[in-house]
């Protein structure tokens, strides 16, 4: 009581002093609009962005990355080609750079990704492996990486993009050599290495209910029944205006919640044919709003991550000819209608 009074008196005296000196007292602070992260936190959610090492020399870019978001995903720095460039030789420098930056900014990190058919090192893809050999290689890779980041990763995308569009298993090196059991093994190994990290399966084109998301639903049921550690399902949400909005997103999120899983939108972008125009940007804004509202409507949808936040560093133009403008900030780091739509949805 006494302490509080003293402190209040002190604060009052300080304010009076500053006022008399003509300094604006705390006003700048009060007028600062809340960030996406702060708005999301009011709903018990996070709002994140991916980032990539080469971009981290761009100071204006870094300023927004460091303030607007509370969850960071390395876009490439934790992938197998980056972390184990030679067999048994590990390099965590890229991932470390991003984890250290995130920690300095009081942000959490989603680890991406331990098992994926793409961006694998040459030593792994250029020879044949027996099942026993590959199992040992996979276990060592997962456990070395997860142990390295132990306690510093909120959630791991343990297996990425395991299914085809029709819901059959993708014929990856892991599936072909080890069979479907590689997924349960990967989850168990990751759990051993960091029991506190949330473990996710993650994929694209699984936002709506359909054969591919059905396959995950079925797999998760089986994994749960077998006692395999699985905590979440990541829906990448790489959407494109020309393909239509996945109107069953909310129902889909809900059915995974009912299996006892967290869900998250993990790599969100909404691409369009460029040049962008007012109508396309308005539709894009509506989709961002709808996705945000869908996540907020489902209790166990824990957060949303943009696949980087600015068109300046989007992966889209390099992968889809004639498409782009997919993110809520433009190439000049100016917020687009989508940014304001997300804010409104979070308010
Ligand atoms: O953003 C990543 C880009 O820089 C890489 O060139 C690309 C290579 O495939 O991977 C991108 O990220 C992918 C993510 O890891 C998994 N889901 C699809 C993303 C876009 O391709």
Short mmCIF file of C-alpha atoms and ligand atoms in Angstrom, two decimals:
data_model
loop_
_atom_site.label_atom_id
_atom_site.label_comp_id
_atom_site.label_asym_id
_atom_site.label_seq_id
_atom_site.Cartn_x
_atom_site.Cartn_y
_atom_site.Cartn_z
CA UNK A 1 0.00 0.00 0.00
CA UNK A 2 2.65 2.44 1.19
CA UNK A 3 4.95 1.43 -1.61
CA UNK A 4 2.23 1.98 -4.21
CA UNK A 5 1.42 5.42 -2.86
CA UNK A 6 5.07 6.39 -2.92
CA UNK A 7 5.44 5.12 -6.42
CA UNK A 8 2.32 6.97 -7.56
CA UNK A 9 3.58 10.17 -5.95
CA UNK A 10 6.93 9.72 -7.64
CA UNK A 11 5.27 9.08 -10.99
CA UNK A 12 3.11 12.15 -10.51
CA UNK A 13 6.10 14.29 -9.66
CA UNK A 14 7.99 12.98 -12.67
CA UNK A 15 5.02 13.68 -14.94
CA UNK A 16 4.70 17.22 -13.61
CA UNK A 17 8.40 17.77 -14.14
CA UNK A 18 8.25 16.47 -17.71
CA UNK A 19 5.11 18.46 -18.47
CA UNK A 20 6.69 21.66 -17.20
CA UNK A 21 9.65 20.86 -19.44
CA UNK A 22 7.22 20.59 -22.34
CA UNK A 23 7.82 16.86 -22.89
CA UNK A 24 4.87 14.75 -24.11
CA UNK A 25 4.15 12.30 -21.28
CA UNK A 26 3.50 8.76 -22.42
CA UNK A 27 1.31 10.12 -25.18
CA UNK A 28 3.37 8.67 -28.00
CA UNK A 29 2.99 5.28 -26.33
CA UNK A 30 -0.76 5.52 -25.89
CA UNK A 31 -1.29 6.50 -29.51
CA UNK A 32 0.79 3.63 -30.87
CA UNK A 33 -1.83 1.28 -32.40
CA UNK A 34 -1.60 -2.31 -31.19
CA UNK A 35 0.42 -4.68 -33.37
CA UNK A 36 -1.06 -7.76 -35.06
CA UNK A 37 0.63 -9.81 -32.34
CA UNK A 38 -0.96 -7.77 -29.56
CA UNK A 39 -4.38 -7.98 -31.19
CA UNK A 40 -4.01 -11.75 -31.62
CA UNK A 41 -2.84 -12.15 -28.01
CA UNK A 42 -6.14 -10.69 -26.81
CA UNK A 43 -7.71 -13.82 -28.31
CA UNK A 44 -5.03 -16.11 -26.90
CA UNK A 45 -3.55 -16.51 -30.39
CA UNK A 46 -0.24 -15.60 -32.00
CA UNK A 47 0.38 -13.78 -35.26
CA UNK A 48 3.58 -14.76 -37.03
CA UNK A 49 5.73 -14.36 -40.09
CA UNK A 50 8.28 -16.50 -41.87
CA UNK A 51 11.62 -14.93 -42.61
CA UNK A 52 14.81 -15.95 -44.37
CA UNK A 53 18.47 -15.25 -43.62
CA UNK A 54 19.36 -13.14 -46.70
CA UNK A 55 16.62 -10.63 -45.78
CA UNK A 56 18.06 -9.90 -42.38
CA UNK A 57 20.39 -7.19 -43.70
CA UNK A 58 17.31 -5.11 -44.63
CA UNK A 59 16.83 -2.89 -41.57
CA UNK A 60 13.39 -1.40 -42.40
CA UNK A 61 12.20 -4.96 -43.12
CA UNK A 62 13.64 -6.16 -39.82
CA UNK A 63 11.95 -3.35 -37.90
CA UNK A 64 8.47 -4.51 -38.93
CA UNK A 65 9.39 -8.19 -38.51
CA UNK A 66 10.57 -7.49 -34.98
CA UNK A 67 7.53 -5.56 -33.82
CA UNK A 68 4.37 -6.65 -35.61
CA UNK A 69 4.71 -10.41 -34.95
CA UNK A 70 5.17 -12.72 -31.99
CA UNK A 71 5.99 -15.96 -33.85
CA UNK A 72 8.75 -16.52 -36.40
CA UNK A 73 9.35 -19.40 -38.83
CA UNK A 74 12.66 -19.75 -40.68
CA UNK A 75 11.64 -20.10 -44.35
CA UNK A 76 14.67 -22.20 -45.26
CA UNK A 77 17.32 -22.08 -42.53
CA UNK A 78 16.22 -25.21 -40.65
CA UNK A 79 15.70 -27.47 -43.66
CA UNK A 80 17.79 -30.60 -44.14
CA UNK A 81 20.01 -29.22 -46.95
CA UNK A 82 20.93 -26.30 -44.68
CA UNK A 83 21.38 -28.17 -41.41
CA UNK A 84 23.16 -31.37 -42.50
CA UNK A 85 24.96 -30.45 -45.75
CA UNK A 86 27.22 -33.49 -45.42
CA UNK A 87 26.23 -36.69 -43.74
CA UNK A 88 26.77 -36.32 -40.02
CA UNK A 89 28.11 -32.76 -40.37
CA UNK A 90 25.62 -30.34 -38.88
CA UNK A 91 25.38 -26.60 -39.44
CA UNK A 92 22.82 -24.73 -37.41
CA UNK A 93 24.15 -21.24 -38.13
CA UNK A 94 21.22 -20.14 -40.31
CA UNK A 95 18.56 -21.38 -37.91
CA UNK A 96 20.50 -19.98 -34.95
CA UNK A 97 20.62 -16.52 -36.52
CA UNK A 98 16.83 -16.49 -36.78
CA UNK A 99 16.21 -18.04 -33.37
CA UNK A 100 18.54 -15.49 -31.75
CA UNK A 101 16.85 -12.60 -33.52
CA UNK A 102 13.42 -13.90 -32.49
CA UNK A 103 14.51 -14.26 -28.87
CA UNK A 104 15.93 -10.73 -28.85
CA UNK A 105 12.50 -9.56 -30.04
CA UNK A 106 10.64 -11.74 -27.48
CA UNK A 107 9.15 -13.87 -30.25
CA UNK A 108 8.56 -17.61 -30.28
CA UNK A 109 9.71 -19.86 -33.11
CA UNK A 110 8.07 -22.58 -35.21
CA UNK A 111 10.69 -25.06 -36.37
CA UNK A 112 10.40 -25.90 -40.08
CA UNK A 113 10.93 -28.68 -41.10
CA UNK A 114 12.47 -32.03 -40.11
CA UNK A 115 11.19 -34.51 -42.71
CA UNK A 116 10.34 -33.30 -46.21
CA UNK A 117 10.93 -34.70 -49.70
CA UNK A 118 12.18 -31.32 -50.98
CA UNK A 119 15.37 -29.35 -50.29
CA UNK A 120 17.23 -32.47 -49.21
CA UNK A 121 21.05 -32.55 -49.39
CA UNK A 122 22.65 -34.28 -52.38
CA UNK A 123 24.34 -36.94 -50.26
CA UNK A 124 20.92 -38.15 -49.16
CA UNK A 125 19.16 -38.21 -52.55
CA UNK A 126 22.04 -39.38 -54.76
CA UNK A 127 22.36 -42.93 -53.49
CA UNK A 128 20.24 -45.90 -52.51
CA UNK A 129 19.65 -46.72 -48.86
CA UNK A 130 18.46 -49.85 -47.16
CA UNK A 131 15.59 -49.35 -44.75
CA UNK A 132 17.89 -49.81 -41.75
CA UNK A 133 20.39 -47.28 -43.09
CA UNK A 134 17.79 -44.65 -43.89
CA UNK A 135 16.03 -45.15 -40.58
CA UNK A 136 19.31 -44.48 -38.76
CA UNK A 137 20.04 -41.42 -40.93
CA UNK A 138 16.55 -40.01 -40.34
CA UNK A 139 16.65 -40.61 -36.60
CA UNK A 140 20.05 -38.98 -36.27
CA UNK A 141 19.00 -35.97 -38.32
CA UNK A 142 15.79 -35.40 -36.36
CA UNK A 143 17.29 -35.92 -32.94
CA UNK A 144 20.42 -33.84 -33.56
CA UNK A 145 18.40 -30.90 -34.85
CA UNK A 146 15.65 -31.08 -32.23
CA UNK A 147 18.19 -31.48 -29.42
CA UNK A 148 20.16 -28.50 -30.70
CA UNK A 149 17.07 -26.29 -30.43
CA UNK A 150 15.65 -27.95 -27.32
CA UNK A 151 13.62 -25.49 -25.23
CA UNK A 152 13.76 -22.81 -27.91
CA UNK A 153 11.16 -24.12 -30.37
CA UNK A 154 7.45 -23.74 -29.68
CA UNK A 155 6.39 -26.24 -32.36
CA UNK A 156 8.07 -28.39 -34.98
CA UNK A 157 6.72 -29.18 -38.42
CA UNK A 158 7.97 -32.73 -38.03
CA UNK A 159 6.69 -34.14 -41.31
CA UNK A 160 5.88 -31.81 -44.16
CA UNK A 161 3.70 -32.59 -47.21
CA UNK A 162 3.32 -36.34 -46.73
CA UNK A 163 0.21 -36.82 -48.88
CA UNK A 164 -0.78 -36.46 -52.53
CA UNK A 165 -3.85 -34.50 -53.58
CA UNK A 166 -5.97 -37.68 -53.72
CA UNK A 167 -5.03 -38.62 -50.15
CA UNK A 168 -2.56 -41.37 -51.04
CA UNK A 169 0.91 -41.27 -49.53
CA UNK A 170 3.42 -39.21 -51.46
CA UNK A 171 6.09 -41.53 -52.82
CA UNK A 172 9.02 -39.85 -51.13
CA UNK A 173 12.39 -41.42 -50.42
CA UNK A 174 11.15 -41.95 -46.85
CA UNK A 175 7.85 -43.56 -47.81
CA UNK A 176 9.38 -45.75 -50.50
CA UNK A 177 12.19 -46.99 -48.28
CA UNK A 178 10.53 -47.11 -44.86
CA UNK A 179 6.79 -47.35 -45.54
CA UNK A 180 4.14 -45.18 -43.85
CA UNK A 181 5.55 -45.94 -40.39
CA UNK A 182 8.25 -43.30 -40.93
CA UNK A 183 5.74 -40.66 -39.79
CA UNK A 184 5.09 -42.24 -36.38
CA UNK A 185 8.82 -42.90 -35.97
CA UNK A 186 9.68 -39.28 -36.79
CA UNK A 187 7.16 -38.01 -34.23
CA UNK A 188 8.45 -40.37 -31.54
CA UNK A 189 12.09 -39.45 -32.18
CA UNK A 190 11.31 -35.74 -32.11
CA UNK A 191 9.38 -36.14 -28.88
CA UNK A 192 12.30 -37.97 -27.23
CA UNK A 193 14.62 -35.12 -28.18
CA UNK A 194 12.40 -32.28 -26.89
CA UNK A 195 9.36 -33.51 -24.97
CA UNK A 196 8.02 -29.96 -24.57
CA UNK A 197 7.94 -28.93 -28.23
CA UNK A 198 4.56 -29.27 -29.93
CA UNK A 199 4.76 -31.68 -32.86
CA UNK A 200 2.90 -30.97 -36.10
CA UNK A 201 2.14 -32.49 -39.45
CA UNK A 202 1.95 -29.74 -42.05
CA UNK A 203 0.70 -29.53 -45.65
CA UNK A 204 -0.81 -27.36 -48.38
CA UNK A 205 -4.20 -27.77 -50.07
CA UNK A 206 -5.63 -29.14 -46.84
CA UNK A 207 -7.53 -25.98 -45.86
CA UNK A 208 -10.89 -27.29 -47.04
CA UNK A 209 -12.46 -30.68 -46.37
CA UNK A 210 -11.43 -33.07 -49.14
CA UNK A 211 -9.41 -36.21 -49.88
CA UNK A 212 -6.10 -34.72 -48.75
CA UNK A 213 -7.32 -33.30 -45.42
CA UNK A 214 -9.38 -36.49 -44.95
CA UNK A 215 -6.15 -38.48 -45.19
CA UNK A 216 -4.62 -36.39 -42.39
CA UNK A 217 -7.75 -36.73 -40.29
CA UNK A 218 -7.60 -40.51 -40.63
CA UNK A 219 -3.84 -40.64 -39.99
CA UNK A 220 -4.11 -38.49 -36.87
CA UNK A 221 -6.86 -40.76 -35.53
CA UNK A 222 -4.60 -43.77 -36.03
CA UNK A 223 -1.56 -42.07 -34.52
CA UNK A 224 -3.58 -41.00 -31.48
CA UNK A 225 -4.94 -44.54 -31.08
CA UNK A 226 -1.36 -45.86 -31.12
CA UNK A 227 -0.22 -43.31 -28.55
CA UNK A 228 2.11 -41.56 -30.98
CA UNK A 229 3.00 -38.01 -29.84
CA UNK A 230 1.16 -35.61 -32.16
CA UNK A 231 0.00 -32.18 -31.06
CA UNK A 232 -1.00 -30.21 -34.08
CA UNK A 233 -1.98 -30.00 -37.71
CA UNK A 234 -0.56 -27.15 -39.76
CA UNK A 235 -2.55 -25.89 -42.73
CA UNK A 236 -0.12 -23.97 -44.91
CA UNK A 237 -2.85 -21.95 -46.65
CA UNK A 238 -1.03 -20.96 -49.82
CA UNK A 239 -4.20 -19.68 -51.50
CA UNK A 240 -4.72 -18.27 -54.99
CA UNK A 241 -7.60 -15.98 -55.98
CA UNK A 242 -8.23 -17.95 -59.17
CA UNK A 243 -8.93 -21.19 -57.29
CA UNK A 244 -11.60 -19.87 -54.91
CA UNK A 245 -11.72 -19.59 -51.14
CA UNK A 246 -11.77 -22.85 -49.12
CA UNK A 247 -15.20 -22.28 -47.60
CA UNK A 248 -15.01 -25.38 -45.38
CA UNK A 249 -11.91 -24.11 -43.56
CA UNK A 250 -13.66 -23.46 -40.25
CA UNK A 251 -15.41 -26.85 -40.22
CA UNK A 252 -12.13 -28.49 -41.14
CA UNK A 253 -10.26 -26.78 -38.29
CA UNK A 254 -13.03 -27.85 -35.95
CA UNK A 255 -12.87 -31.54 -36.88
CA UNK A 256 -9.14 -31.61 -36.13
CA UNK A 257 -9.79 -29.86 -32.80
CA UNK A 258 -12.23 -32.62 -32.01
CA UNK A 259 -9.41 -35.15 -32.38
CA UNK A 260 -7.66 -33.28 -29.57
CA UNK A 261 -5.25 -31.43 -31.83
CA UNK A 262 -4.13 -27.84 -32.08
CA UNK A 263 -4.36 -26.36 -35.55
CA UNK A 264 -2.57 -23.42 -37.09
CA UNK A 265 -2.43 -21.60 -40.40
CA UNK A 266 1.30 -21.93 -40.98
CA UNK A 267 2.33 -20.42 -44.33
CA UNK A 268 -0.43 -18.04 -45.33
CA UNK A 269 -0.36 -16.10 -48.59
CA UNK A 270 -3.03 -15.25 -51.17
CA UNK A 271 -1.56 -14.89 -54.63
CA UNK A 272 -3.13 -13.34 -57.72
CA UNK A 273 -2.26 -12.65 -61.32
CA UNK A 274 -0.28 -9.43 -61.46
CA UNK A 275 -0.63 -6.54 -61.86
CA UNK A 276 -2.80 -6.24 -58.79
CA UNK A 277 -5.80 -3.92 -59.01
CA UNK A 278 -8.29 -2.56 -56.53
CA UNK A 279 -10.80 -5.36 -57.02
CA UNK A 280 -8.21 -8.12 -56.60
CA UNK A 281 -6.72 -6.47 -53.54
CA UNK A 282 -10.21 -6.12 -52.04
CA UNK A 283 -10.93 -9.79 -52.62
CA UNK A 284 -7.56 -10.73 -51.18
CA UNK A 285 -8.31 -8.60 -48.10
CA UNK A 286 -11.62 -10.40 -47.67
CA UNK A 287 -9.86 -13.78 -47.79
CA UNK A 288 -7.34 -12.73 -45.16
CA UNK A 289 -10.24 -11.50 -43.02
CA UNK A 290 -12.14 -14.77 -43.52
CA UNK A 291 -9.11 -16.92 -42.66
CA UNK A 292 -8.42 -14.91 -39.53
CA UNK A 293 -12.05 -15.14 -38.44
CA UNK A 294 -12.11 -18.89 -39.11
CA UNK A 295 -9.10 -19.39 -36.84
CA UNK A 296 -10.59 -17.20 -34.10
CA UNK A 297 -13.84 -19.14 -34.28
CA UNK A 298 -12.17 -22.46 -33.44
CA UNK A 299 -10.77 -22.64 -29.94
CA UNK A 300 -7.80 -24.84 -30.73
CA UNK A 301 -6.66 -22.87 -33.76
CA UNK A 302 -3.67 -21.39 -31.96
CA UNK A 303 -2.33 -18.89 -34.48
CA UNK A 304 -1.59 -17.65 -37.95
CA UNK A 305 1.76 -17.30 -39.72
CA UNK A 306 2.29 -15.39 -42.98
CA UNK A 307 4.80 -16.91 -45.40
CA UNK A 308 6.85 -13.76 -44.95
CA UNK A 309 4.90 -10.54 -44.59
CA UNK A 310 5.94 -8.43 -47.59
CA UNK A 311 5.71 -8.92 -51.36
CA UNK A 312 9.35 -7.86 -51.42
CA UNK A 313 10.39 -11.30 -50.15
CA UNK A 314 7.54 -13.56 -51.26
CA UNK A 315 8.41 -16.92 -52.84
CA UNK A 316 5.48 -16.62 -55.28
CA UNK A 317 6.92 -14.70 -58.29
CA UNK A 318 9.83 -17.14 -58.62
CA UNK A 319 7.54 -20.20 -58.52
CA UNK A 320 4.37 -19.08 -60.36
CA UNK A 321 4.93 -17.11 -63.52
CA UNK A 322 2.76 -14.00 -63.72
CA UNK A 323 1.56 -14.29 -60.13
CA UNK A 324 2.42 -12.37 -57.00
CA UNK A 325 1.21 -9.61 -54.65
CA UNK A 326 0.32 -12.36 -52.17
CA UNK A 327 1.15 -10.77 -48.83
CA UNK A 328 -0.41 -8.03 -46.63
CA UNK A 329 2.50 -5.60 -47.11
CA UNK A 330 3.61 -4.48 -50.58
CA UNK A 331 7.15 -4.38 -51.96
CA UNK A 332 7.73 -0.94 -50.38
CA UNK A 333 6.73 -2.36 -46.99
CA UNK A 334 3.48 -0.39 -47.10
CA UNK A 335 0.42 -2.14 -45.64
CA UNK A 336 -2.20 -3.25 -48.20
CA UNK A 337 -5.97 -3.64 -47.72
CA UNK A 338 -5.29 -7.20 -46.49
CA UNK A 339 -3.34 -5.83 -43.53
CA UNK A 340 -6.25 -3.64 -42.42
CA UNK A 341 -8.68 -6.51 -42.96
CA UNK A 342 -6.64 -8.75 -40.64
CA UNK A 343 -6.63 -5.98 -38.02
CA UNK A 344 -10.40 -5.64 -38.24
CA UNK A 345 -10.88 -9.38 -37.91
CA UNK A 346 -8.68 -9.38 -34.80
CA UNK A 347 -10.51 -6.48 -33.16
O1 LIG B 1 9.82 -20.10 -48.91
C1 LIG B 1 10.60 -21.19 -49.34
C2 LIG B 1 11.39 -20.77 -50.57
O2 LIG B 1 12.32 -19.78 -50.25
C3 LIG B 1 12.09 -21.99 -51.13
O3 LIG B 1 12.75 -21.64 -52.33
C4 LIG B 1 11.07 -23.08 -51.38
C5 LIG B 1 11.68 -24.32 -51.96
O4 LIG B 1 10.71 -25.30 -52.17
O5 LIG B 1 10.44 -23.40 -50.17
C6 LIG B 1 9.70 -22.35 -49.68
O6 LIG B 1 8.93 -22.71 -48.57
C7 LIG B 1 8.03 -23.82 -48.73
C8 LIG B 1 7.86 -24.45 -47.38
O7 LIG B 1 9.11 -24.82 -46.88
C9 LIG B 1 6.92 -25.63 -47.44
N1 LIG B 1 5.67 -25.30 -48.02
C10 LIG B 1 5.74 -24.61 -49.31
C11 LIG B 1 6.63 -23.39 -49.20
C12 LIG B 1 6.66 -22.64 -50.52
O8 LIG B 1 7.29 -23.39 -51.51
#
